[in-house]
Structures are given as C-alpha cells and as structure tokens.
Amino acid sequence: MGLHAYCVVHATSPAPAVAGIGGTPVIVLDAGALALWCTVHDAPPGPGIGAIRAHNAVIAAAMDIRHTPVPLRFGQWFIDADAARCLILRDAARWNRMLERFAGKAEYGIRVDDGAGAAARDMRPARTGSGTAYMEALARRHGEQAERRRLAASAAARIGAATAGTVSDTRVIETPPAGTTPRAHLVAVAHLVDRARERDYLEAVGAARRSLPELTVHHGGPWPPYSFVE
Amino acid sequence: MSRPERTHAPHDELSLAELVNRVLDRGAVISGDVVIGVAGVDLVHVGLRLLISSVETMRQRPERS
C-alpha cells in the first residue's frame, strides 16, 4: 500500500469533491499549515490516459473552488503518510511561496502552429544520393529552420505585446525541433493570469490572434499552474 | 466595455497530448530521501524521485547529456 500524490494546498482548503485514480476517494493529509491530496493504492498507478485524466481532475477540483493548488507531476508515490508528511514539512517554505504566488490565479496556454504539415515534415536530409545533393538538402534544411525561428520570434513578440499588462507571469514552453515530433509547434507560451483580470486577458488573446492571421493560434485554460512551479 | 472574444474551453483547442505533457512533464516534484525504520532502527533508505517522463523529455534527454 502507498500514496499517490496530486497537489499541495493550504490546510484550510475544503476537501475535493471528486474521486481520484480508479475511483478511489481522495484523502487530505495534513502537514502543518499545508495539506497533500492523495489516494491510497496497492501499487503506484501507471501513466495510462484514464489515470492521467483522473490526476488532472483532482487538481482541477481545487481550481473549481478557487483554491489554486501547487499541482504535482504524475508519478510521485509515497510508502506511507509519514513519509509524505515529512517531505512536505521539510520544504514548507517552498510550498507556501508557490501557494502565495498562485493564489487567485490560473494558467492559460497559447500554442501557435505554422500550417498543416509544416511541423510534421521531416527536415532531415536524405542520406541517399550524391554528396552534392546531400549538402544542398542540408542547406535547405538550415534555411527552413532559420525561417521557422524568425517566424517563431515574431509570433512570440506579437503575443507578448498583445498580452502585456494582463498576465502575472509568462513561461515559454520549449519547442521541440521540427521533424522530431508530429506535434511540433512554432511557439507555445503559458500565462499565469489573475482570475480577476481574465476578461482583460481574453480580450488580449483575441488581439494576439488577430495579429497573426497567417498562423493557427490555439488557446486553452484555465488550468492549474503546472508550468509555473519552482 | 467591449465584449471579449469567445474563448474556447481547453478541450476545444488543445489536445489530449497537451494534457499528457502537462501532467507528466510539468508540475512540482517532491524530492528527497526517506529512511524507513522500525522501532528506531533504520532499515531501508529510499530515494524518492520522479518515475516517469513524457516522451518528449525522453527524446531530449540524450541531447542534454
């Protein structure tokens, strides 16, 4: 038996109204002024889609009652309550600092794609054919990558300009090299937004979208602040 | 005040892959070591660390090392 952990909240936060992975009830483990939401299992839950959705749902439940938690990455397993409590208390200052920073805020995300197929295209030059053909393919690849970097910088600048003043914090999500994944995006950013200013922020996102008519802009949120943990 | 442009719910615009990345690859990590003991005698020293990672992180790992 052990504990799968979901998030750290203030001890005063109400208990979640949702079940955890596998429908197991979420228990609130007090650790001083903090609390850890977790579920008890015979073995560490595997990272299946259902478990990942359930993990997120428990953390999102804290958002629903306007108690922004510190979301924990999936896969943290404790042998017993004492082990979990010990580690939370040992780093209490860090958890309190994050809870204070996240209070009243939520994460939103913007992802920009540069057209169907561009991200998925394999830009690696073919290894067959003459040396000249290989070098020409390599040069083309470098040119395409440079153009992609320029486009990404331009898009990021426009998003930054449009949303400036409406976000508390911004994280640029690392972009995988084109051709390495079928979902490579041009640019992706996460915004930490004060929920009292969501209307202003959403208007700013609309402006950012209009300033990038040649690109596909995806927007999502509000989410737990996964991208802003220390 | 002008009316804000409609913003879609996350599942409308961002994919399941985005959720998976978020849950597996971001979020805080409780790190540290725990000594399991019985009756005051230390028996097993366990290093707690993240057990899983997203595919993207695993792909990038060789490049970083």
mmCIF file of C-alpha atoms in Angstrom:
data_model
loop_
_atom_site.group_PDB
_atom_site.id
_atom_site.type_symbol
_atom_site.label_atom_id
_atom_site.label_comp_id
_atom_site.label_asym_id
_atom_site.label_seq_id
_atom_site.Cartn_x
_atom_site.Cartn_y
_atom_site.Cartn_z
ATOM 1 C CA MET A 1 0.000 0.000 0.000
ATOM 2 C CA GLY A 2 1.118 3.543 -0.636
ATOM 3 C CA LEU A 3 0.022 7.033 -1.552
ATOM 4 C CA HIS A 4 -0.261 8.656 -4.963
ATOM 5 C CA ALA A 5 0.029 12.444 -4.572
ATOM 6 C CA TYR A 6 -1.897 15.039 -6.589
ATOM 7 C CA CYS A 7 -1.294 18.507 -5.213
ATOM 8 C CA VAL A 8 -0.321 20.626 -2.242
ATOM 9 C CA VAL A 9 -2.897 23.048 -0.839
ATOM 10 C CA HIS A 10 -3.416 25.113 2.279
ATOM 11 C CA ALA A 11 -4.693 23.011 5.169
ATOM 12 C CA THR A 12 -7.746 25.274 5.251
ATOM 13 C CA SER A 13 -8.797 24.348 1.695
ATOM 14 C CA PRO A 14 -12.011 22.312 1.508
ATOM 15 C CA ALA A 15 -11.644 18.640 0.644
ATOM 16 C CA PRO A 16 -12.073 17.810 -3.049
ATOM 17 C CA ALA A 17 -15.458 16.650 -4.265
ATOM 18 C CA VAL A 18 -14.073 14.262 -6.900
ATOM 19 C CA ALA A 19 -12.658 10.767 -6.777
ATOM 20 C CA GLY A 20 -9.076 10.038 -7.709
ATOM 21 C CA ILE A 21 -7.450 7.422 -9.925
ATOM 22 C CA GLY A 22 -9.554 4.307 -10.226
ATOM 23 C CA GLY A 23 -12.435 5.973 -8.406
ATOM 24 C CA THR A 24 -10.575 5.898 -5.096
ATOM 25 C CA PRO A 25 -11.524 8.582 -2.571
ATOM 26 C CA VAL A 26 -9.110 11.475 -2.195
ATOM 27 C CA ILE A 27 -7.761 11.846 1.308
ATOM 28 C CA VAL A 28 -6.412 15.068 2.764
ATOM 29 C CA LEU A 29 -3.124 14.565 4.534
ATOM 30 C CA ASP A 30 -2.411 17.460 6.875
ATOM 31 C CA ALA A 31 1.170 18.671 7.142
ATOM 32 C CA GLY A 32 1.193 21.693 9.429
ATOM 33 C CA ALA A 33 -0.407 24.615 7.612
ATOM 34 C CA LEU A 34 -0.266 22.617 4.379
ATOM 35 C CA ALA A 35 -2.124 19.597 3.114
ATOM 36 C CA LEU A 36 -1.428 16.969 0.481
ATOM 37 C CA TRP A 37 -4.256 15.499 -1.563
ATOM 38 C CA CYS A 38 -3.614 11.835 -2.260
ATOM 39 C CA THR A 39 -5.202 8.440 -2.812
ATOM 40 C CA VAL A 40 -4.279 5.051 -1.408
ATOM 41 C CA HIS A 41 -3.357 2.234 -3.804
ATOM 42 C CA ASP A 42 -1.788 -1.194 -3.605
ATOM 43 C CA ALA A 43 0.848 -0.195 -6.158
ATOM 44 C CA PRO A 44 1.887 3.013 -7.954
ATOM 45 C CA PRO A 45 -0.696 3.810 -10.650
ATOM 46 C CA GLY A 46 0.643 3.538 -14.181
ATOM 47 C CA PRO A 47 0.508 6.543 -16.514
ATOM 48 C CA GLY A 48 -2.492 5.462 -18.610
ATOM 49 C CA ILE A 49 -4.785 8.010 -20.179
ATOM 50 C CA GLY A 50 -7.507 7.340 -17.587
ATOM 51 C CA ALA A 51 -5.074 7.817 -14.712
ATOM 52 C CA ILE A 52 -3.673 10.991 -16.234
ATOM 53 C CA ARG A 53 -7.168 12.425 -16.686
ATOM 54 C CA ALA A 54 -8.084 11.486 -13.117
ATOM 55 C CA HIS A 55 -4.885 13.018 -11.767
ATOM 56 C CA ASN A 56 -5.644 16.274 -13.525
ATOM 57 C CA ALA A 57 -9.316 16.180 -12.478
ATOM 58 C CA VAL A 58 -8.410 16.078 -8.792
ATOM 59 C CA ILE A 59 -6.060 19.037 -9.170
ATOM 60 C CA ALA A 60 -8.635 20.889 -11.260
ATOM 61 C CA ALA A 61 -11.184 20.344 -8.463
ATOM 62 C CA ALA A 62 -9.129 22.675 -6.308
ATOM 63 C CA MET A 63 -9.307 25.283 -9.064
ATOM 64 C CA ASP A 64 -13.088 24.905 -9.157
ATOM 65 C CA ILE A 65 -13.366 26.032 -5.558
ATOM 66 C CA ARG A 66 -10.920 28.873 -6.241
ATOM 67 C CA HIS A 67 -8.114 27.412 -4.144
ATOM 68 C CA THR A 68 -5.300 27.319 -6.660
ATOM 69 C CA PRO A 69 -3.076 24.404 -5.598
ATOM 70 C CA VAL A 70 0.526 23.550 -6.349
ATOM 71 C CA PRO A 71 -0.002 20.795 -8.935
ATOM 72 C CA LEU A 72 2.280 17.798 -8.621
ATOM 73 C CA ARG A 73 3.688 15.919 -11.545
ATOM 74 C CA PHE A 74 2.199 12.487 -12.080
ATOM 75 C CA GLY A 75 4.171 9.602 -10.640
ATOM 76 C CA GLN A 76 5.006 10.617 -7.094
ATOM 77 C CA TRP A 77 4.488 7.767 -4.741
ATOM 78 C CA PHE A 78 4.963 7.566 -1.003
ATOM 79 C CA ILE A 79 5.290 4.451 1.056
ATOM 80 C CA ASP A 80 3.128 5.885 3.822
ATOM 81 C CA ALA A 81 1.617 9.073 5.209
ATOM 82 C CA ASP A 82 4.574 9.798 7.456
ATOM 83 C CA ALA A 83 6.987 9.802 4.521
ATOM 84 C CA ALA A 84 4.786 12.208 2.575
ATOM 85 C CA ARG A 85 4.182 14.475 5.556
ATOM 86 C CA CYS A 86 7.887 14.549 6.382
ATOM 87 C CA LEU A 87 8.861 15.692 2.892
ATOM 88 C CA ILE A 88 6.148 18.333 2.686
ATOM 89 C CA LEU A 89 7.095 19.808 6.046
ATOM 90 C CA ARG A 90 10.793 19.765 5.199
ATOM 91 C CA ASP A 91 10.143 22.039 2.223
ATOM 92 C CA ALA A 92 7.227 24.010 3.692
ATOM 93 C CA ALA A 93 8.699 27.398 2.781
ATOM 94 C CA ARG A 94 8.844 26.426 -0.887
ATOM 95 C CA TRP A 95 5.222 25.206 -0.936
ATOM 96 C CA ASN A 96 3.986 28.290 0.884
ATOM 97 C CA ARG A 97 5.868 30.537 -1.505
ATOM 98 C CA MET A 98 4.217 28.886 -4.512
ATOM 99 C CA LEU A 99 0.749 28.875 -2.940
ATOM 100 C CA GLU A 100 1.090 32.573 -2.237
ATOM 101 C CA ARG A 101 2.191 33.261 -5.804
ATOM 102 C CA PHE A 102 -0.638 31.169 -7.283
ATOM 103 C CA ALA A 103 -3.430 32.494 -5.054
ATOM 104 C CA GLY A 104 -6.315 33.751 -7.187
ATOM 105 C CA LYS A 105 -4.526 32.860 -10.425
ATOM 106 C CA ALA A 106 -4.801 30.269 -13.164
ATOM 107 C CA GLU A 107 -2.676 29.120 -16.082
ATOM 108 C CA TYR A 108 -3.681 29.655 -19.681
ATOM 109 C CA GLY A 109 -1.825 28.433 -22.728
ATOM 110 C CA ILE A 110 -1.312 29.638 -26.265
ATOM 111 C CA ARG A 111 0.141 27.419 -28.970
ATOM 112 C CA VAL A 112 0.881 28.660 -32.453
ATOM 113 C CA ASP A 113 1.179 26.328 -35.438
ATOM 114 C CA ASP A 114 2.511 27.366 -38.790
ATOM 115 C CA GLY A 115 0.203 25.431 -41.020
ATOM 116 C CA ALA A 116 -0.730 21.865 -41.711
ATOM 117 C CA GLY A 117 2.189 19.587 -42.428
ATOM 118 C CA ALA A 118 4.937 22.077 -41.744
ATOM 119 C CA ALA A 119 5.524 20.887 -38.206
ATOM 120 C CA ALA A 120 5.296 17.252 -39.080
ATOM 121 C CA ARG A 121 7.602 17.406 -42.076
ATOM 122 C CA ASP A 122 10.836 15.562 -41.563
ATOM 123 C CA MET A 123 13.533 18.123 -42.286
ATOM 124 C CA ARG A 124 16.403 15.696 -42.041
ATOM 125 C CA PRO A 125 18.196 15.455 -45.386
ATOM 126 C CA ALA A 126 18.022 12.131 -47.139
ATOM 127 C CA ARG A 127 21.142 10.022 -46.722
ATOM 128 C CA THR A 128 20.944 8.573 -50.207
ATOM 129 C CA GLY A 129 22.139 10.181 -53.457
ATOM 130 C CA SER A 130 25.230 12.227 -54.220
ATOM 131 C CA GLY A 131 27.242 14.254 -51.783
ATOM 132 C CA THR A 132 26.202 17.441 -53.554
ATOM 133 C CA ALA A 133 22.525 16.575 -53.213
ATOM 134 C CA TYR A 134 23.064 15.856 -49.558
ATOM 135 C CA MET A 135 24.774 19.201 -48.959
ATOM 136 C CA GLU A 136 22.047 21.039 -50.885
ATOM 137 C CA ALA A 137 19.384 19.328 -48.787
ATOM 138 C CA LEU A 138 21.296 20.242 -45.658
ATOM 139 C CA ALA A 139 21.460 23.896 -46.738
ATOM 140 C CA ARG A 140 17.721 23.891 -47.488
ATOM 141 C CA ARG A 141 17.049 22.417 -44.072
ATOM 142 C CA HIS A 142 19.120 25.090 -42.345
ATOM 143 C CA GLY A 143 17.318 27.779 -44.318
ATOM 144 C CA GLU A 144 13.908 26.415 -43.370
ATOM 145 C CA GLN A 145 14.917 26.204 -39.741
ATOM 146 C CA ALA A 146 16.189 29.774 -39.753
ATOM 147 C CA GLU A 147 12.938 30.973 -41.293
ATOM 148 C CA ARG A 148 10.977 28.997 -38.717
ATOM 149 C CA ARG A 149 12.972 30.567 -35.885
ATOM 150 C CA ARG A 150 12.314 34.020 -37.312
ATOM 151 C CA LEU A 151 8.604 33.306 -37.591
ATOM 152 C CA ALA A 152 8.518 31.944 -34.031
ATOM 153 C CA ALA A 153 10.287 35.005 -32.637
ATOM 154 C CA SER A 154 7.889 37.288 -34.469
ATOM 155 C CA ALA A 155 4.823 35.393 -33.226
ATOM 156 C CA ALA A 156 6.135 35.344 -29.651
ATOM 157 C CA ALA A 157 6.770 39.085 -29.793
ATOM 158 C CA ARG A 158 3.239 39.790 -31.032
ATOM 159 C CA ILE A 159 1.683 37.593 -28.361
ATOM 160 C CA GLY A 160 3.854 39.269 -25.741
ATOM 161 C CA ALA A 161 2.884 42.730 -26.925
ATOM 162 C CA ALA A 162 -0.828 41.905 -27.002
ATOM 163 C CA THR A 163 -0.956 40.287 -23.556
ATOM 164 C CA ALA A 164 1.479 42.609 -21.758
ATOM 165 C CA GLY A 165 -0.102 44.058 -18.645
ATOM 166 C CA THR A 166 -2.759 41.352 -18.388
ATOM 167 C CA VAL A 167 -0.573 38.481 -17.180
ATOM 168 C CA SER A 168 1.286 37.946 -13.907
ATOM 169 C CA ASP A 169 3.937 35.700 -15.391
ATOM 170 C CA THR A 170 4.887 34.062 -18.681
ATOM 171 C CA ARG A 171 6.720 30.855 -19.499
ATOM 172 C CA VAL A 172 7.880 29.994 -22.974
ATOM 173 C CA ILE A 173 7.400 26.275 -23.481
ATOM 174 C CA GLU A 174 10.387 24.628 -25.090
ATOM 175 C CA THR A 175 9.722 23.923 -28.736
ATOM 176 C CA PRO A 176 10.868 20.527 -29.996
ATOM 177 C CA PRO A 177 12.903 20.646 -33.184
ATOM 178 C CA ALA A 178 10.745 20.382 -36.295
ATOM 179 C CA GLY A 179 10.631 16.872 -37.654
ATOM 180 C CA THR A 180 11.246 15.224 -34.284
ATOM 181 C CA THR A 181 7.587 15.008 -33.333
ATOM 182 C CA PRO A 182 4.351 15.153 -35.313
ATOM 183 C CA ARG A 183 3.038 17.855 -32.968
ATOM 184 C CA ALA A 184 5.930 20.307 -33.089
ATOM 185 C CA HIS A 185 4.540 23.790 -32.650
ATOM 186 C CA LEU A 186 6.008 27.058 -33.786
ATOM 187 C CA VAL A 187 5.757 28.720 -30.406
ATOM 188 C CA ALA A 188 3.966 27.949 -27.163
ATOM 189 C CA VAL A 189 3.625 30.076 -24.075
ATOM 190 C CA ALA A 190 1.945 29.641 -20.718
ATOM 191 C CA HIS A 191 0.458 32.625 -18.939
ATOM 192 C CA LEU A 192 -0.281 32.967 -15.238
ATOM 193 C CA VAL A 193 -3.391 35.122 -15.079
ATOM 194 C CA ASP A 194 -5.109 36.789 -12.151
ATOM 195 C CA ARG A 195 -8.664 35.462 -12.325
ATOM 196 C CA ALA A 196 -9.992 38.910 -11.545
ATOM 197 C CA ARG A 197 -8.399 40.048 -14.806
ATOM 198 C CA GLU A 198 -9.464 37.139 -17.017
ATOM 199 C CA ARG A 199 -11.736 39.318 -19.146
ATOM 200 C CA ASP A 200 -8.868 41.694 -19.994
ATOM 201 C CA TYR A 201 -6.617 38.746 -20.713
ATOM 202 C CA LEU A 202 -9.109 37.055 -23.029
ATOM 203 C CA GLU A 203 -9.532 40.291 -24.963
ATOM 204 C CA ALA A 204 -5.733 40.473 -25.286
ATOM 205 C CA VAL A 205 -5.610 36.915 -26.599
ATOM 206 C CA GLY A 206 -8.225 37.860 -29.178
ATOM 207 C CA ALA A 207 -5.993 40.747 -30.256
ATOM 208 C CA ALA A 208 -2.992 38.418 -30.452
ATOM 209 C CA ARG A 209 -4.982 36.018 -32.601
ATOM 210 C CA ARG A 210 -5.999 38.790 -34.981
ATOM 211 C CA SER A 211 -2.382 39.955 -35.257
ATOM 212 C CA LEU A 212 -1.328 36.522 -36.534
ATOM 213 C CA PRO A 213 -3.799 35.880 -39.365
ATOM 214 C CA GLU A 214 -1.353 33.690 -41.282
ATOM 215 C CA LEU A 215 -0.881 31.298 -38.352
ATOM 216 C CA THR A 216 -3.135 28.969 -36.370
ATOM 217 C CA VAL A 217 -3.479 30.091 -32.765
ATOM 218 C CA HIS A 218 -4.793 27.604 -30.187
ATOM 219 C CA HIS A 219 -5.776 28.849 -26.783
ATOM 220 C CA GLY A 220 -6.735 26.966 -23.630
ATOM 221 C CA GLY A 221 -7.352 27.349 -19.927
ATOM 222 C CA PRO A 222 -7.933 27.983 -17.123
ATOM 223 C CA TRP A 223 -5.716 25.218 -15.819
ATOM 224 C CA PRO A 224 -3.796 24.517 -12.644
ATOM 225 C CA PRO A 225 -0.440 26.302 -12.857
ATOM 226 C CA TYR A 226 1.632 23.300 -13.913
ATOM 227 C CA SER A 227 4.072 25.430 -15.897
ATOM 228 C CA PHE A 228 4.856 27.859 -13.100
ATOM 229 C CA VAL A 229 6.078 25.632 -10.300
ATOM 230 C CA GLU A 230 9.541 26.256 -8.953
ATOM 231 C CA MET B 1 -16.568 47.914 -22.213
ATOM 232 C CA SER B 2 -16.242 45.811 -25.322
ATOM 233 C CA ARG B 3 -17.356 42.241 -25.245
ATOM 234 C CA PRO B 4 -14.451 39.775 -25.044
ATOM 235 C CA GLU B 5 -13.925 37.453 -27.932
ATOM 236 C CA ARG B 6 -15.217 33.962 -27.248
ATOM 237 C CA THR B 7 -12.552 31.753 -25.765
ATOM 238 C CA HIS B 8 -12.874 28.039 -26.212
ATOM 239 C CA ALA B 9 -12.626 25.532 -23.414
ATOM 240 C CA PRO B 10 -9.237 23.787 -23.362
ATOM 241 C CA HIS B 11 -10.551 20.589 -24.893
ATOM 242 C CA ASP B 12 -11.807 22.569 -27.866
ATOM 243 C CA GLU B 13 -8.418 23.825 -28.961
ATOM 244 C CA LEU B 14 -5.674 21.980 -27.168
ATOM 245 C CA SER B 15 -5.302 18.278 -27.448
ATOM 246 C CA LEU B 16 -5.068 15.307 -25.189
ATOM 247 C CA ALA B 17 -1.335 15.361 -25.934
ATOM 248 C CA GLU B 18 -1.187 18.771 -24.307
ATOM 249 C CA LEU B 19 -2.828 17.389 -21.161
ATOM 250 C CA VAL B 20 -0.468 14.418 -21.088
ATOM 251 C CA ASN B 21 2.559 16.671 -21.446
ATOM 252 C CA ARG B 22 1.291 18.963 -18.748
ATOM 253 C CA VAL B 23 0.608 16.184 -16.241
ATOM 254 C CA LEU B 24 3.724 14.109 -16.962
ATOM 255 C CA ASP B 25 6.267 16.775 -17.748
ATOM 256 C CA ARG B 26 5.388 19.796 -15.631
ATOM 257 C CA GLY B 27 4.147 20.304 -12.110
ATOM 258 C CA ALA B 28 6.097 20.253 -8.905
ATOM 259 C CA VAL B 29 8.239 17.371 -7.787
ATOM 260 C CA ILE B 30 8.523 16.370 -4.171
ATOM 261 C CA SER B 31 12.082 15.236 -3.977
ATOM 262 C CA GLY B 32 14.132 13.864 -1.169
ATOM 263 C CA ASP B 33 15.146 10.750 0.607
ATOM 264 C CA VAL B 34 13.242 8.803 3.191
ATOM 265 C CA VAL B 35 14.628 6.379 5.683
ATOM 266 C CA ILE B 36 12.186 3.645 6.533
ATOM 267 C CA GLY B 37 12.658 2.461 10.049
ATOM 268 C CA VAL B 38 11.048 0.234 12.599
ATOM 269 C CA ALA B 39 11.375 0.814 16.326
ATOM 270 C CA GLY B 40 14.021 3.443 15.816
ATOM 271 C CA VAL B 41 16.244 1.260 13.638
ATOM 272 C CA ASP B 42 16.840 2.445 10.089
ATOM 273 C CA LEU B 43 16.106 -0.386 7.703
ATOM 274 C CA VAL B 44 15.860 0.879 4.168
ATOM 275 C CA HIS B 45 16.996 4.104 2.583
ATOM 276 C CA VAL B 46 14.702 5.095 -0.256
ATOM 277 C CA GLY B 47 15.464 7.811 -2.750
ATOM 278 C CA LEU B 48 12.288 9.451 -3.973
ATOM 279 C CA ARG B 49 12.362 10.703 -7.477
ATOM 280 C CA LEU B 50 10.132 11.069 -10.468
ATOM 281 C CA LEU B 51 9.458 7.725 -12.023
ATOM 282 C CA ILE B 52 8.050 8.615 -15.391
ATOM 283 C CA SER B 53 8.503 11.226 -18.024
ATOM 284 C CA SER B 54 6.868 12.365 -21.179
ATOM 285 C CA VAL B 55 8.011 11.020 -24.497
ATOM 286 C CA GLU B 56 9.345 14.431 -25.412
ATOM 287 C CA THR B 57 11.530 14.636 -22.338
ATOM 288 C CA MET B 58 12.931 11.200 -23.002
ATOM 289 C CA ARG B 59 13.704 12.194 -26.573
ATOM 290 C CA GLN B 60 15.509 15.317 -25.462
ATOM 291 C CA ARG B 61 17.482 13.651 -22.684
ATOM 292 C CA PRO B 62 20.320 12.267 -24.836
ATOM 293 C CA GLU B 63 20.841 15.696 -26.390
ATOM 294 C CA ARG B 64 21.204 17.329 -22.992
ATOM 295 C CA SER B 65 23.599 14.802 -21.557
#
